[in-house]
Amino acid sequence: QVQLVESGGGLVQAGGSLRLSCTASGRAFSMYVMGWFRQAPGKEREFVAAISWNGGSTYYSDSVKGRFTISRDNAKNSVYLQMNSLKPEDTAIYYCSAGGGSITDVAWDYWGQGTQVTVSS
């Protein structure tokens, strides 16, 4: 069992930056692929980024590629999402998730409660 808690959301102006953190409790954090998803009002949850168990591979949605960076620190049971050049369309609740499988075909088993990111124009 893995419990995930996100933090770092907030209100930022367009063009600004935020860094989200997700801390996991439970065993074997380093065994999981970790990912970030987001859900905007009235829209379905969408994939943002994923990182392999050792941080050696990353994968991004086209909408954030080049602006967001996912990283992890297995010693701290944490995964991060550095978000730069934020746009109003990045406004959403951001969720952390843990799962197994290959980085492009993950079975997402665990979810956090989410953190709100609001980007003003």
Short mmCIF file of C-alpha atoms in Angstrom, two decimals:
data_model
loop_
_atom_site.label_atom_id
_atom_site.label_comp_id
_atom_site.label_asym_id
_atom_site.label_seq_id
_atom_site.Cartn_x
_atom_site.Cartn_y
_atom_site.Cartn_z
CA GLN A 1 0.00 0.00 0.00
CA VAL A 2 1.25 3.49 -0.88
CA GLN A 3 -0.15 6.77 0.37
CA LEU A 4 0.60 9.88 -1.69
CA VAL A 5 0.40 13.49 -0.56
CA GLU A 6 0.86 16.39 -2.98
CA SER A 7 1.94 19.92 -2.10
CA GLY A 8 3.17 23.09 -3.76
CA GLY A 9 0.12 24.20 -5.68
CA GLY A 10 -1.07 27.78 -5.69
CA LEU A 11 -1.88 30.87 -7.73
CA VAL A 12 0.69 32.15 -10.22
CA GLN A 13 0.67 34.58 -13.11
CA ALA A 14 1.08 33.39 -16.68
CA GLY A 15 4.76 32.90 -17.47
CA GLY A 16 5.57 32.05 -13.89
CA SER A 17 6.78 28.85 -12.27
CA LEU A 18 5.68 26.41 -9.60
CA ARG A 19 7.20 23.25 -8.18
CA LEU A 20 4.90 20.48 -7.07
CA SER A 21 6.00 17.81 -4.64
CA CYS A 22 4.54 14.41 -3.87
CA THR A 23 5.68 12.43 -0.86
CA ALA A 24 4.90 8.75 -0.49
CA SER A 25 4.54 6.65 2.60
CA GLY A 26 4.58 2.91 2.61
CA ARG A 27 7.02 0.44 1.25
CA ALA A 28 9.01 0.09 -1.91
CA PHE A 29 8.58 3.59 -3.32
CA SER A 30 11.59 3.06 -5.56
CA MET A 31 9.86 0.13 -7.25
CA TYR A 32 7.10 2.28 -8.73
CA VAL A 33 6.80 4.33 -11.84
CA MET A 34 5.61 7.74 -10.66
CA GLY A 35 3.46 10.12 -12.59
CA TRP A 36 1.57 13.39 -12.58
CA PHE A 37 -1.91 13.90 -13.97
CA ARG A 38 -4.23 16.88 -14.02
CA GLN A 39 -7.93 17.59 -14.25
CA ALA A 40 -9.35 20.93 -15.30
CA PRO A 41 -12.96 21.93 -14.53
CA GLY A 42 -15.35 20.13 -16.83
CA LYS A 43 -12.63 17.99 -18.37
CA GLU A 44 -11.35 14.47 -17.91
CA ARG A 45 -8.20 13.71 -16.02
CA GLU A 46 -5.20 13.76 -18.35
CA PHE A 47 -1.65 12.47 -18.21
CA VAL A 48 1.11 15.04 -17.68
CA ALA A 49 4.39 13.25 -17.03
CA ALA A 50 5.92 10.01 -15.77
CA ILE A 51 9.30 8.88 -14.51
CA SER A 52 10.79 5.40 -14.22
CA TRP A 53 11.72 3.77 -10.94
CA ASN A 54 15.34 4.96 -11.07
CA GLY A 55 14.70 8.28 -12.80
CA GLY A 56 16.47 7.13 -15.93
CA SER A 57 13.48 7.56 -18.22
CA THR A 58 10.87 10.29 -18.41
CA TYR A 59 7.80 10.76 -20.55
CA TYR A 60 5.68 13.87 -21.13
CA SER A 61 2.47 14.87 -22.76
CA ASP A 62 2.91 17.09 -25.80
CA SER A 63 1.14 19.95 -24.03
CA VAL A 64 3.84 20.28 -21.36
CA LYS A 65 6.96 19.01 -23.10
CA GLY A 66 9.76 21.54 -22.85
CA ARG A 67 8.06 23.45 -20.02
CA PHE A 68 7.64 20.87 -17.26
CA THR A 69 10.25 18.58 -15.72
CA ILE A 70 9.55 15.52 -13.61
CA SER A 71 12.16 14.23 -11.18
CA ARG A 72 12.34 11.96 -8.15
CA ASP A 73 14.41 11.39 -5.04
CA ASN A 74 14.02 7.81 -3.87
CA ALA A 75 15.91 8.54 -0.64
CA LYS A 76 13.14 11.01 0.25
CA ASN A 77 10.27 8.97 -1.19
CA SER A 78 9.39 11.97 -3.29
CA VAL A 79 8.60 12.96 -6.84
CA TYR A 80 8.55 16.50 -8.17
CA LEU A 81 7.08 18.44 -11.06
CA GLN A 82 8.86 21.66 -11.98
CA MET A 83 6.47 23.77 -14.05
CA ASN A 84 7.86 26.72 -16.00
CA SER A 85 6.32 29.13 -18.49
CA LEU A 86 2.90 28.41 -17.07
CA LYS A 87 -0.19 29.18 -19.14
CA PRO A 88 -3.80 29.76 -18.06
CA GLU A 89 -4.67 26.43 -19.69
CA ASP A 90 -2.41 24.69 -17.17
CA THR A 91 -4.98 25.54 -14.50
CA ALA A 92 -6.16 22.27 -12.95
CA ILE A 93 -5.99 20.02 -9.96
CA TYR A 94 -2.73 18.10 -10.20
CA TYR A 95 -2.56 14.52 -8.96
CA CYS A 96 0.39 12.32 -8.14
CA SER A 97 0.16 8.62 -8.97
CA ALA A 98 2.20 5.45 -8.54
CA GLY A 99 2.03 2.34 -10.64
CA GLY A 100 3.78 -0.54 -12.29
CA GLY A 101 4.75 -1.51 -15.80
CA SER A 102 6.70 0.23 -18.51
CA ILE A 103 6.81 3.99 -18.47
CA THR A 104 4.52 4.28 -21.49
CA ASP A 105 2.11 1.57 -20.35
CA VAL A 106 1.59 1.96 -16.63
CA ALA A 107 -1.09 0.45 -14.45
CA TRP A 108 -1.72 3.37 -12.13
CA ASP A 109 -2.61 1.85 -8.76
CA TYR A 110 -2.34 4.67 -6.23
CA TRP A 111 -3.47 8.28 -6.26
CA GLY A 112 -3.04 11.35 -4.10
CA GLN A 113 -5.78 13.82 -3.22
CA GLY A 114 -4.52 16.51 -5.56
CA THR A 115 -3.24 20.07 -5.32
CA GLN A 116 -4.79 23.06 -7.07
CA VAL A 117 -2.76 25.05 -9.59
CA THR A 118 -4.29 28.27 -10.89
CA VAL A 119 -2.60 30.35 -13.58
CA SER A 120 -3.95 33.85 -14.09
CA SER A 121 -3.67 35.69 -17.38
#
